[in-house]
Amino acid sequence: MSDIIQLLPDHVANQIAAGEVVQRPASVVKELMENAIDAAATHIKLVVKDAGKTLVQVIDDGHGMSATDARLSFERHATSKIKSADDLFSLNTKGFRGEALASIAAIAHVELKTKRSQEELGTQIEIEGSEIKAQEVTVTPKGTAIAVKHLFFNIPARRNFLKSNTVELRHIIDEFHRVALAHPDIAFSMFHNGSETFNLPKSNYRQRVVNIFGVKTNEKLVPVEEETEVLKISGFVGKPEFAKRSKNEQFFFVNNRFIKSPYLNHAINSAFDGLLKDGSHPSYFLNLSVDPKTIDINIHPTKTEIKFDDEHTLYAIVRASVKHSLGQFNIAPVLDFERDRNLDTPYDYQNKRASTPSVEVDRNYNPFQEEQNFNKRSLAKPFKKESAQWESLYVGMESKGTKTGSNFSQVEFESQPESQGLFNDASAESRQTTYQLHNKYIISTIKSGMMILDQNRAHQRVLYEGLLRSLTVREAVSQQLLFPLQLQFSTSEMEVLQELKEDLEHTGFLFSEFVKGNVEITGVPINVAESEVAIILEQLLSDVQQEVPDTNFSAMDLMAKSMAKSLAIKTGQSLTRMEQEHLVNSLFACKEPSVSPTNRVTFITMSVDDFDKKFI
């Protein structure tokens, strides 16, 4: 029997490696931008077309490469970052695997232009599916410009698994945020389909956060600074009142590398314990500096998860640092119950002396003099003239009554005939058919026994079908606001709202301004209060970013679900008898009354036999 184990060809091995390295266009953006940072670039430009499916280009002004280095960079396990295994435990760079460019070149058309500062001419290389098509000398500025075109052109199955442009662009923006936040000392810019999405100048960390997430973010930030022998923490956390329903503004950076750490995230949530509403998540932008020898960053293909040597100590330090910052800036509640902050001396008056108030008295004031004048004026008024005017209103009434011969001794009243009830039950009108239990459930009697209805889920189903009908028919009614409502959103949130704008208008929202970071709303749906608009849009953005819809139908369906969840009657809300009956009738007028929009049961029934069994 012949041998069956054989070595894979390089292009096949590269395609397999690409499955771990390159999952979507955002993975290419991450790898290329990290390489540009390692090349000591001061300005990095990202150009994207069709959400990265057609083109991902990164241009930097870093060191550049020689002709030999440019050719070797596309070979597997080629890197300038490590030389021995010991270097893996003292890494201060990003692109150290030596697989990124080789994997990208295996599944795309790649064009590389690079030049070092001391050379007059640069190098241009063109690769298609790991095959080098051309290498020649070219004129190019200092640095490196690498363009990745037609991603997954030779793997149609992988290309078919890519999501819609909206979803893929959102992933690219997320990766751009992670890299840009970790390096505020580098200028970044991003262009999508020819339009500028971000332009981030070189700045400090606070300005970088504000430039990415909007001007309003500045007032939400609380600085966190702590330095110990084990860990150095710097950055910001968001004030509790500005907590969001999504986790889009949660960033951990360890040695300038973005990571995901549920363990440290729990430390932040523990520090905010008692300060947040249910379902809200705090915002944080924290940089952790630790000894590279105490962490292992080579445990995950994307390097977003790392292993700490002493996680318990880091947990305690992070939690204590955040809690200290919240208390230091008067964010945490004061434990002095006797203190009334309304009685605190304002800053403007702390150094001023108290002045004795002066009292001025009018010694000529006589209150009895005015009362005497009033009595004299009232006595002088002729009551006879006024009474004569009242008597004139009834002139002719007596003669008219005598003339017609009618008086008030015989009076007839019109009355409607009494309608007979269906069952001739005198107490039918007073009988109550619905009851509310603990402001959560509605109990209604039925022929076979009793029905128990969850008021929140039932109302979600009613609203969901109504909103879906409005989105489909596109005939929603809107109410105008007396004063337009101004709302602030980040650039990534504006991208999502731009996609949902048309569908939102079909539900009743009216927008008069839709520019960078600012949204002006002039009309809202008739069943939406002005104070709920910001909550609804925030919940909608959170649901869209988490569920990631792919088609227009699913986007409309998700929007209807999100708005129904925000507008539905909450648990704990008391309902009148009429409201209870209306909710029950509206639920059973729906197409699918038995389940909520999220496929959860809306009501259960219990028969009389079930009750009889309980008393056996």
Coordinates of C-alpha atoms in Angstrom, one line a residue:
M1 CA 0.0 0.0 0.0
S2 CA 1.4 3.4 -1.0
D3 CA 2.0 6.2 1.4
I4 CA -1.0 8.5 1.9
I5 CA 0.4 11.4 3.9
Q6 CA 1.9 14.2 1.8
L7 CA 2.9 17.8 2.2
L8 CA 0.4 20.4 1.1
P9 CA 1.3 22.8 -1.7
D10 CA 2.1 26.3 -0.4
H11 CA -0.9 28.0 -2.1
V12 CA -3.2 25.4 -0.4
A13 CA -1.6 25.9 3.0
N14 CA -1.9 29.6 2.6
Q15 CA -5.6 29.3 1.8
I16 CA -6.1 27.1 4.9
A17 CA -4.2 29.6 7.0
A18 CA -6.4 32.4 5.5
G19 CA -9.4 30.7 7.1
E20 CA -8.0 31.7 10.5
V21 CA -6.4 35.0 9.7
V22 CA -8.9 36.4 7.2
Q23 CA -12.5 35.9 8.1
R24 CA -13.9 39.0 6.4
P25 CA -12.7 42.4 5.0
A26 CA -12.4 43.8 8.5
S27 CA -9.7 41.2 9.2
V28 CA -7.6 42.5 6.3
V29 CA -8.0 46.1 7.6
K30 CA -6.8 45.0 11.0
E31 CA -3.7 43.2 9.7
L32 CA -2.6 45.9 7.3
M33 CA -3.1 48.8 9.8
E34 CA -1.2 47.0 12.4
N35 CA 1.7 46.4 10.0
A36 CA 1.7 50.1 9.2
I37 CA 1.9 50.9 12.9
D38 CA 4.8 48.6 13.3
A39 CA 6.5 50.4 10.5
A40 CA 6.5 53.6 12.6
A41 CA 4.0 55.5 10.4
T42 CA 2.8 58.9 11.6
H43 CA -0.2 59.0 9.2
I44 CA -2.3 56.0 8.1
K45 CA -5.0 56.3 5.4
L46 CA -7.6 53.6 4.9
V47 CA -9.5 53.4 1.6
V48 CA -12.5 51.0 1.3
K49 CA -14.9 50.3 -1.6
D50 CA -18.1 48.3 -1.3
A51 CA -17.4 47.5 2.4
G52 CA -14.0 46.0 1.5
K53 CA -15.3 43.4 -0.9
T54 CA -13.9 45.3 -3.9
L55 CA -11.0 47.2 -2.4
V56 CA -9.2 47.5 1.0
Q57 CA -6.2 49.9 0.7
V58 CA -3.9 51.1 3.5
I59 CA -1.4 53.8 2.8
D60 CA 1.3 54.8 5.4
D61 CA 4.4 56.9 5.6
G62 CA 6.5 54.4 7.6
H63 CA 9.9 53.0 7.0
G64 CA 9.1 51.1 3.8
M65 CA 10.8 48.0 2.6
S66 CA 13.6 47.1 0.2
A67 CA 13.0 45.0 -2.9
T68 CA 14.1 41.8 -1.1
D69 CA 12.0 42.5 2.0
A70 CA 8.9 43.3 -0.2
R71 CA 9.2 39.9 -1.9
L72 CA 9.9 38.0 1.4
S73 CA 7.0 39.6 3.2
F74 CA 4.5 37.4 1.2
E75 CA 6.2 34.2 2.2
R76 CA 4.8 32.1 5.1
H77 CA 6.4 32.5 8.5
A78 CA 8.3 35.6 7.3
T79 CA 8.4 38.3 10.0
S80 CA 10.8 41.0 11.2
K81 CA 9.4 41.0 14.8
I82 CA 10.8 37.8 16.3
K83 CA 14.0 35.8 15.8
S84 CA 13.6 33.1 18.6
A85 CA 10.9 31.5 20.7
D86 CA 11.9 33.6 23.7
D87 CA 10.8 36.8 21.7
L88 CA 7.2 35.6 22.0
F89 CA 7.2 36.5 25.7
S90 CA 8.5 40.0 25.3
L91 CA 6.4 41.3 22.4
N92 CA 5.9 45.0 21.9
T93 CA 4.7 44.8 18.3
K94 CA 1.6 43.6 16.6
G95 CA 2.2 41.8 13.3
F96 CA 4.6 39.0 14.4
R97 CA 3.0 35.8 13.0
G98 CA 4.3 36.0 9.5
E99 CA 1.1 34.6 8.0
A100 CA -1.0 37.7 7.4
L101 CA 0.3 38.9 4.0
A102 CA 0.8 35.3 2.8
S103 CA -2.8 34.4 3.7
I104 CA -4.2 37.6 2.2
A105 CA -2.3 37.1 -1.1
A106 CA -3.6 33.6 -1.3
I107 CA -7.3 34.7 -1.6
A108 CA -7.1 38.1 -3.3
H109 CA -5.4 40.4 -5.8
V110 CA -2.7 42.3 -4.0
E111 CA -0.7 45.2 -5.2
L112 CA 2.2 46.5 -3.1
K113 CA 4.1 49.7 -3.5
T114 CA 6.9 50.5 -1.0
K115 CA 10.0 52.7 -0.7
R116 CA 12.5 53.4 2.0
S117 CA 13.5 57.0 2.8
Q118 CA 17.2 56.5 1.7
E119 CA 16.3 55.1 -1.7
E120 CA 15.2 57.0 -4.8
L121 CA 13.0 54.4 -6.3
G122 CA 10.6 51.9 -4.8
T123 CA 9.3 48.4 -5.5
Q124 CA 5.9 47.4 -6.9
I125 CA 4.7 43.8 -6.7
E126 CA 1.4 42.3 -8.0
I127 CA 0.2 38.9 -6.7
E128 CA -3.0 37.0 -7.6
G129 CA -3.8 33.9 -5.5
S130 CA -0.2 33.4 -4.2
E131 CA 1.1 33.7 -7.7
I132 CA 3.5 36.7 -8.3
K133 CA 2.4 38.3 -11.6
A134 CA 4.9 41.2 -11.7
Q135 CA 7.7 42.8 -9.7
E136 CA 9.3 46.0 -11.0
V137 CA 10.8 49.3 -9.9
T138 CA 8.4 52.2 -9.5
V139 CA 8.2 55.8 -8.4
T140 CA 6.3 56.0 -5.1
P141 CA 6.4 58.2 -2.0
K142 CA 8.2 57.0 1.2
G143 CA 6.3 54.3 3.0
T144 CA 4.0 51.5 1.9
A145 CA 0.8 51.4 0.0
I146 CA -0.9 48.0 -0.2
A147 CA -4.2 47.4 -2.0
V148 CA -6.2 44.2 -1.6
K149 CA -8.8 43.7 -4.4
H150 CA -11.6 41.2 -5.0
L151 CA -11.3 39.4 -1.7
F152 CA -12.1 35.6 -1.9
F153 CA -12.1 35.8 -5.7
N154 CA -10.9 32.2 -5.9
I155 CA -13.0 30.9 -3.0
P156 CA -16.6 31.6 -4.0
A157 CA -18.0 29.7 -1.0
R158 CA -16.3 32.0 1.4
R159 CA -17.4 35.1 -0.6
N160 CA -21.0 33.9 -0.5
F161 CA -20.8 33.8 3.3
L162 CA -20.0 37.5 3.6
K163 CA -22.8 39.6 5.0
S164 CA -24.4 42.7 3.5
N165 CA -22.3 45.8 2.9
T166 CA -23.9 47.5 5.9
V167 CA -22.8 44.7 8.2
E168 CA -19.3 44.4 6.7
L169 CA -18.7 48.1 6.9
R170 CA -19.7 48.2 10.5
H171 CA -17.1 45.5 11.3
I172 CA -14.5 47.6 9.4
I173 CA -15.4 50.7 11.4
D174 CA -15.1 48.7 14.6
E175 CA -11.6 47.5 13.7
F176 CA -10.7 51.1 12.7
H177 CA -11.9 52.3 16.1
R178 CA -9.8 49.7 18.0
V179 CA -6.6 50.6 16.2
A180 CA -7.1 54.4 16.2
L181 CA -8.0 54.5 19.9
A182 CA -4.9 52.5 20.8
H183 CA -2.6 55.0 19.1
P184 CA -3.7 58.6 19.5
D185 CA -0.2 59.8 18.6
I186 CA -0.8 58.7 15.0
A187 CA -3.1 60.5 12.5
F188 CA -5.7 58.3 10.8
S189 CA -8.2 58.9 8.0
M190 CA -10.8 56.6 6.4
F191 CA -12.6 56.8 3.1
H192 CA -15.5 54.7 2.0
N193 CA -16.7 54.8 -1.7
G194 CA -14.9 58.1 -2.2
S195 CA -16.4 59.9 0.8
E196 CA -14.5 60.7 4.0
T197 CA -15.8 58.8 7.0
F198 CA -13.1 59.7 9.6
N199 CA -10.4 62.3 9.8
L200 CA -8.5 61.9 13.1
P201 CA -5.5 64.2 13.7
K202 CA -2.7 63.4 16.0
S203 CA -4.0 64.2 19.5
N204 CA -4.1 63.1 23.1
Y205 CA -6.2 60.2 24.3
R206 CA -9.2 62.2 25.4
Q207 CA -9.4 64.1 22.1
R208 CA -9.1 60.9 20.2
V209 CA -12.1 59.5 22.0
V210 CA -14.1 62.6 21.4
N211 CA -13.1 62.8 17.7
I212 CA -14.4 59.2 17.2
F213 CA -17.6 59.2 19.3
G214 CA -18.7 62.8 19.0
V215 CA -18.4 66.1 20.8
K216 CA -21.0 65.2 23.4
T217 CA -18.7 62.4 24.7
N218 CA -16.4 64.9 26.4
E219 CA -18.9 65.7 29.2
K220 CA -19.5 61.9 29.8
L221 CA -15.9 61.0 30.6
V222 CA -14.4 60.4 34.0
P223 CA -10.6 60.0 34.0
V224 CA -9.0 56.9 35.6
E225 CA -5.3 57.0 36.6
E226 CA -3.6 54.4 38.7
E227 CA 0.0 53.1 38.8
T228 CA 1.2 50.1 40.8
E229 CA 4.1 47.7 40.6
V230 CA 1.9 45.2 38.7
L231 CA -0.2 47.4 36.5
K232 CA -0.6 50.9 35.2
I233 CA -4.1 52.1 34.3
S234 CA -5.0 55.2 32.3
G235 CA -8.1 56.2 30.4
F236 CA -11.7 57.0 31.0
V237 CA -15.0 55.6 32.1
G238 CA -18.4 56.9 31.2
K239 CA -20.7 58.5 33.8
P240 CA -23.5 56.2 35.0
E241 CA -26.3 58.4 33.7
F242 CA -24.9 58.1 30.1
A243 CA -24.7 54.2 30.2
K244 CA -26.0 52.6 27.0
R245 CA -27.9 49.5 26.2
S246 CA -25.2 48.2 23.9
K247 CA -21.6 47.3 24.6
N248 CA -20.2 49.3 21.6
E249 CA -18.2 51.8 23.8
Q250 CA -16.2 49.2 25.8
F251 CA -12.5 49.1 25.0
F252 CA -9.7 47.4 26.9
F253 CA -6.1 47.9 25.6
V254 CA -3.2 45.9 27.0
N255 CA 0.2 47.4 25.9
N256 CA -1.6 49.3 23.1
R257 CA -3.4 46.1 21.8
F258 CA -7.2 45.8 21.8
I259 CA -8.4 42.8 23.8
K260 CA -11.6 41.2 24.9
S261 CA -11.7 40.1 28.6
P262 CA -15.0 39.1 30.2
Y263 CA -13.1 38.8 33.5
L264 CA -12.0 42.4 33.5
N265 CA -15.3 43.5 32.1
H266 CA -16.9 42.0 35.2
A267 CA -14.5 44.1 37.4
I268 CA -15.8 47.3 35.7
N269 CA -19.5 46.2 36.1
S270 CA -18.7 45.5 39.8
A271 CA -17.3 49.0 40.2
F272 CA -20.6 50.4 38.8
D273 CA -22.7 48.2 41.0
G274 CA -25.8 50.1 42.2
L275 CA -25.2 53.1 39.8
L276 CA -26.7 51.7 36.5
K277 CA -30.2 51.0 35.4
D278 CA -31.2 47.4 34.5
G279 CA -30.0 46.4 31.0
S280 CA -27.5 49.3 30.8
H281 CA -23.8 48.9 30.2
P282 CA -21.0 51.3 31.2
S283 CA -18.7 52.9 28.7
Y284 CA -15.0 52.6 29.3
F285 CA -11.8 53.3 27.3
L286 CA -8.9 51.9 29.5
N287 CA -5.3 51.4 28.7
L288 CA -3.5 48.7 30.8
S289 CA 0.3 48.6 30.8
V290 CA 1.9 45.4 32.1
D291 CA 5.1 43.6 31.7
P292 CA 5.0 41.6 28.4
K293 CA 6.5 38.6 30.2
T294 CA 3.4 38.3 32.4
I295 CA 0.9 37.8 29.5
D296 CA 0.5 35.4 26.7
I297 CA -1.1 36.9 23.6
N298 CA -0.6 33.9 21.3
I299 CA -3.6 31.9 22.5
H300 CA -6.1 33.1 19.9
P301 CA -5.8 33.4 16.1
T302 CA -6.9 37.0 16.1
K303 CA -4.9 37.9 19.2
T304 CA -7.9 39.6 20.8
E305 CA -7.8 37.3 23.9
I306 CA -4.8 37.1 26.1
K307 CA -3.8 35.2 29.3
F308 CA -2.7 37.0 32.4
D309 CA -0.4 35.4 35.0
D310 CA -2.2 36.9 38.0
E311 CA -5.8 37.7 36.9
H312 CA -7.1 38.1 40.5
T313 CA -4.7 40.9 41.3
L314 CA -5.5 42.7 38.1
Y315 CA -9.2 42.3 38.8
A316 CA -8.9 43.9 42.2
I317 CA -6.8 46.8 40.9
V318 CA -9.1 47.6 38.0
R319 CA -12.2 47.5 40.2
A320 CA -10.7 49.7 42.9
S321 CA -9.3 52.2 40.4
V322 CA -12.6 52.7 38.6
K323 CA -14.5 52.9 41.9
H324 CA -12.0 55.4 43.3
S325 CA -12.4 57.6 40.2
L326 CA -16.2 57.5 40.4
G327 CA -16.1 58.6 44.0
Q328 CA -13.4 61.2 43.5
F329 CA -15.4 63.0 40.9
N330 CA -18.7 62.9 42.9
I331 CA -20.2 60.3 40.6
A332 CA -20.9 57.7 43.3
P333 CA -23.6 58.4 45.9
V334 CA -22.7 60.2 49.1
L335 CA -23.0 58.1 52.3
D336 CA -23.6 61.2 54.5
F337 CA -27.4 61.0 54.9
E338 CA -27.5 64.2 57.0
R339 CA -25.9 66.3 54.3
D340 CA -28.1 68.3 51.9
R341 CA -26.1 69.3 48.8
N342 CA -28.6 72.0 48.1
L343 CA -27.3 73.8 51.1
D344 CA -23.7 73.8 50.0
T345 CA -22.1 77.2 49.5
P346 CA -21.6 77.9 45.8
Y347 CA -18.0 78.4 44.5
D348 CA -18.6 82.1 43.7
Y349 CA -19.5 82.8 47.3
Q350 CA -17.0 80.7 49.3
N351 CA -14.6 83.6 49.9
K352 CA -17.2 86.4 50.3
R353 CA -18.3 87.8 53.7
A354 CA -21.9 87.6 54.7
S355 CA -23.6 91.1 54.7
T356 CA -26.2 92.1 57.2
P357 CA -29.6 92.6 55.5
S358 CA -31.2 96.0 55.9
V359 CA -34.9 96.5 56.6
E360 CA -36.7 99.6 55.4
V361 CA -40.1 100.6 57.0
D362 CA -42.7 103.0 55.6
R363 CA -43.8 104.8 58.7
N364 CA -46.7 106.6 56.8
Y365 CA -48.3 103.3 55.9
N366 CA -51.9 102.9 57.3
P367 CA -53.8 99.8 56.2
F368 CA -57.1 100.9 57.8
Q369 CA -57.2 104.0 55.7
E370 CA -57.7 102.0 52.5
E371 CA -60.3 99.8 54.1
Q372 CA -62.3 102.8 55.2
N373 CA -62.2 104.2 51.6
F374 CA -63.4 100.9 50.3
N375 CA -66.4 100.8 52.6
K376 CA -67.4 104.3 51.7
R377 CA -67.2 103.5 47.9
S378 CA -69.2 100.3 48.4
L379 CA -72.0 102.1 50.4
A380 CA -72.3 104.7 47.7
K381 CA -73.2 102.2 44.9
P382 CA -76.9 102.1 43.9
F383 CA -78.2 98.6 44.4
K384 CA -81.5 99.5 43.0
K385 CA -80.2 100.0 39.5
E386 CA -78.4 96.7 39.5
S387 CA -81.5 94.8 40.7
A388 CA -83.5 96.5 38.0
Q389 CA -81.2 95.1 35.4
W390 CA -81.6 91.5 36.8
E391 CA -85.4 91.9 36.8
S392 CA -85.4 92.9 33.2
L393 CA -84.2 89.5 32.2
Y394 CA -87.5 87.9 33.2
V395 CA -89.8 90.5 31.6
G396 CA -92.5 88.8 29.6
M397 CA -92.1 85.3 31.1
E398 CA -95.3 85.5 33.2
S399 CA -97.5 86.8 30.4
K400 CA -96.0 84.3 28.0
G401 CA -96.7 81.4 30.3
T402 CA -100.3 82.6 30.9
K403 CA -100.9 83.1 27.2
T404 CA -100.0 79.5 26.4
G405 CA -101.7 78.2 29.4
S406 CA -98.7 76.1 30.5
N407 CA -97.1 76.0 33.9
F408 CA -94.6 73.9 35.8
S409 CA -97.2 71.8 37.5
Q410 CA -97.1 69.3 34.6
V411 CA -93.7 68.5 33.2
E412 CA -92.9 65.6 30.8
F413 CA -89.4 64.2 30.2
E414 CA -88.2 62.4 27.1
S415 CA -86.7 59.0 27.8
Q416 CA -85.3 56.2 25.7
P417 CA -87.0 52.8 26.0
E418 CA -85.1 50.4 28.2
S419 CA -83.2 47.8 26.1
Q420 CA -83.5 44.3 27.3
G421 CA -80.1 42.6 28.1
L422 CA -79.1 39.4 26.3
F423 CA -79.4 37.3 29.5
N424 CA -81.6 39.7 31.5
D425 CA -79.0 39.8 34.2
A426 CA -79.1 43.0 36.3
S427 CA -75.5 42.7 37.4
A428 CA -74.1 42.1 33.9
E429 CA -72.8 45.7 33.7
S430 CA -71.0 45.6 37.0
R431 CA -69.4 42.2 36.5
Q432 CA -65.6 42.4 35.9
T433 CA -64.1 40.0 33.5
T434 CA -60.4 40.9 33.8
Y435 CA -58.1 41.3 36.8
Q436 CA -54.5 42.5 37.1
L437 CA -52.1 40.4 39.2
H438 CA -49.0 42.1 40.7
N439 CA -49.1 44.7 37.9
K440 CA -47.6 42.0 35.6
Y441 CA -50.3 39.5 34.6
I442 CA -53.9 40.0 33.4
I443 CA -56.3 37.3 34.4
S444 CA -59.4 36.8 32.2
T445 CA -62.2 34.3 32.6
I446 CA -63.1 32.0 29.7
K447 CA -65.7 29.3 29.2
S448 CA -63.3 26.4 30.1
G449 CA -61.7 28.2 33.1
M450 CA -59.2 31.0 33.2
M451 CA -56.5 32.6 31.0
I452 CA -53.4 34.3 32.4
L453 CA -51.8 36.8 30.1
D454 CA -48.3 38.5 30.3
Q455 CA -49.0 42.2 29.7
N456 CA -45.6 43.0 28.5
R457 CA -45.3 40.2 25.9
A458 CA -48.9 40.6 24.8
H459 CA -48.4 44.4 24.2
Q460 CA -45.2 43.6 22.3
R461 CA -47.1 41.3 19.9
V462 CA -49.8 44.0 19.3
L463 CA -47.3 46.7 18.7
Y464 CA -45.1 44.5 16.5
E465 CA -47.8 43.6 14.1
G466 CA -49.0 47.2 13.9
L467 CA -45.5 48.5 13.2
L468 CA -44.7 45.8 10.7
R469 CA -48.0 46.7 8.9
S470 CA -46.9 50.4 8.9
L471 CA -43.4 49.5 7.5
T472 CA -44.9 47.3 4.8
V473 CA -47.8 49.5 3.7
R474 CA -45.8 52.7 4.3
E475 CA -48.7 54.7 5.6
A476 CA -47.8 55.6 9.2
V477 CA -49.2 58.7 10.9
S478 CA -46.8 61.2 12.4
Q479 CA -47.3 63.9 15.0
Q480 CA -45.3 67.2 14.7
L481 CA -43.1 68.4 17.5
L482 CA -43.5 72.0 18.6
F483 CA -39.7 72.2 19.1
P484 CA -37.4 70.0 17.0
L485 CA -35.5 67.3 19.0
Q486 CA -31.7 67.4 18.7
L487 CA -29.8 64.1 19.3
Q488 CA -26.1 63.3 19.1
F489 CA -24.7 60.0 17.7
S490 CA -21.2 58.6 16.9
T491 CA -20.0 58.1 13.3
S492 CA -20.7 54.4 13.3
E493 CA -24.2 54.9 14.8
M494 CA -24.9 57.5 12.1
E495 CA -23.9 55.0 9.4
V496 CA -26.6 52.6 10.8
L497 CA -29.2 55.3 11.2
Q498 CA -28.5 56.4 7.6
E499 CA -29.4 52.9 6.5
L500 CA -32.5 52.8 8.6
K501 CA -33.7 56.3 7.9
E502 CA -36.2 55.4 5.2
D503 CA -37.8 52.6 7.3
L504 CA -37.9 54.9 10.3
E505 CA -39.8 57.5 8.3
H506 CA -42.3 54.8 7.3
T507 CA -43.0 54.3 11.0
G508 CA -43.7 58.0 11.6
F509 CA -40.4 59.6 12.3
L510 CA -39.6 62.8 10.5
F511 CA -36.0 64.1 10.1
S512 CA -35.1 67.6 9.1
E513 CA -31.3 67.4 9.6
F514 CA -29.0 64.4 9.2
V515 CA -25.4 65.6 9.2
K516 CA -22.2 64.4 11.0
G517 CA -23.1 63.4 14.5
N518 CA -26.3 65.5 14.6
V519 CA -29.9 64.3 14.0
E520 CA -32.8 66.7 14.2
I521 CA -36.3 65.1 14.6
T522 CA -39.4 67.2 13.8
G523 CA -42.0 64.4 14.0
V524 CA -42.5 61.1 15.9
P525 CA -45.1 58.3 15.6
I526 CA -48.4 59.1 17.3
N527 CA -47.9 56.5 20.1
V528 CA -44.4 57.7 21.0
A529 CA -43.7 60.3 23.6
E530 CA -41.0 62.9 23.0
S531 CA -39.1 61.7 26.0
E532 CA -38.9 58.1 24.7
V533 CA -37.4 59.0 21.3
A534 CA -33.8 58.8 22.4
I535 CA -34.4 55.5 24.3
I536 CA -36.1 53.9 21.3
L537 CA -33.4 54.9 18.8
E538 CA -30.7 53.7 21.3
Q539 CA -32.4 50.4 21.7
L540 CA -32.8 50.1 18.0
L541 CA -29.1 50.8 17.3
S542 CA -28.2 48.2 19.9
D543 CA -30.5 45.5 18.5
V544 CA -29.3 46.2 14.9
Q545 CA -25.7 46.0 15.8
Q546 CA -26.1 42.8 17.8
E547 CA -28.5 40.9 15.5
V548 CA -26.8 42.1 12.3
P549 CA -29.6 41.7 9.7
D550 CA -28.7 40.8 6.2
T551 CA -31.7 41.5 4.1
N552 CA -34.2 44.4 3.9
F553 CA -37.0 42.2 5.3
S554 CA -35.0 41.2 8.3
A555 CA -34.0 44.8 8.9
M556 CA -37.7 45.9 8.9
D557 CA -38.6 42.9 11.0
L558 CA -35.8 43.7 13.5
M559 CA -36.9 47.4 13.6
A560 CA -40.5 46.5 14.4
K561 CA -39.3 44.1 17.2
S562 CA -37.0 46.7 18.7
M563 CA -39.6 49.5 18.7
A564 CA -42.2 47.1 20.1
K565 CA -39.9 46.2 22.9
S566 CA -39.2 49.8 23.7
L567 CA -42.9 51.0 23.6
A568 CA -44.6 48.0 25.2
I569 CA -46.2 48.2 28.6
K570 CA -43.6 47.4 31.2
T571 CA -43.9 45.0 34.1
G572 CA -45.1 46.9 37.2
Q573 CA -47.4 49.3 35.3
S574 CA -51.0 49.5 36.6
L575 CA -53.8 49.2 34.0
T576 CA -57.4 50.3 34.3
R577 CA -60.2 47.8 33.6
M578 CA -60.8 49.3 30.2
E579 CA -57.1 49.1 29.3
Q580 CA -56.9 45.5 30.4
E581 CA -59.9 44.5 28.3
H582 CA -58.6 46.5 25.3
L583 CA -55.2 44.7 25.5
V584 CA -56.9 41.2 25.7
N585 CA -59.1 42.0 22.7
S586 CA -56.2 43.5 20.7
L587 CA -54.0 40.5 21.3
F588 CA -56.6 38.0 20.0
A589 CA -57.1 40.2 16.9
C590 CA -53.4 39.6 16.0
K591 CA -52.3 36.9 13.5
E592 CA -50.1 35.1 16.0
P593 CA -51.5 35.9 19.5
S594 CA -49.9 32.9 21.3
V595 CA -46.3 34.1 21.1
S596 CA -44.4 37.4 21.4
P597 CA -42.2 38.8 18.6
T598 CA -39.2 36.9 20.2
N599 CA -41.2 33.6 20.2
R600 CA -42.0 33.6 23.9
V601 CA -45.4 32.5 25.2
T602 CA -47.9 35.4 25.8
F603 CA -50.6 33.6 27.7
I604 CA -51.5 30.3 29.4
T605 CA -54.9 28.7 30.2
M606 CA -56.1 26.7 33.1
S607 CA -59.3 24.8 33.0
V608 CA -61.8 24.2 35.8
D609 CA -60.6 20.5 35.9
D610 CA -57.1 21.8 36.7
F611 CA -58.4 23.6 39.7
D612 CA -60.5 20.7 40.8
K613 CA -57.3 18.5 40.8
K614 CA -55.6 21.0 43.1
F615 CA -58.4 20.5 45.7
I616 CA -58.3 16.7 45.7

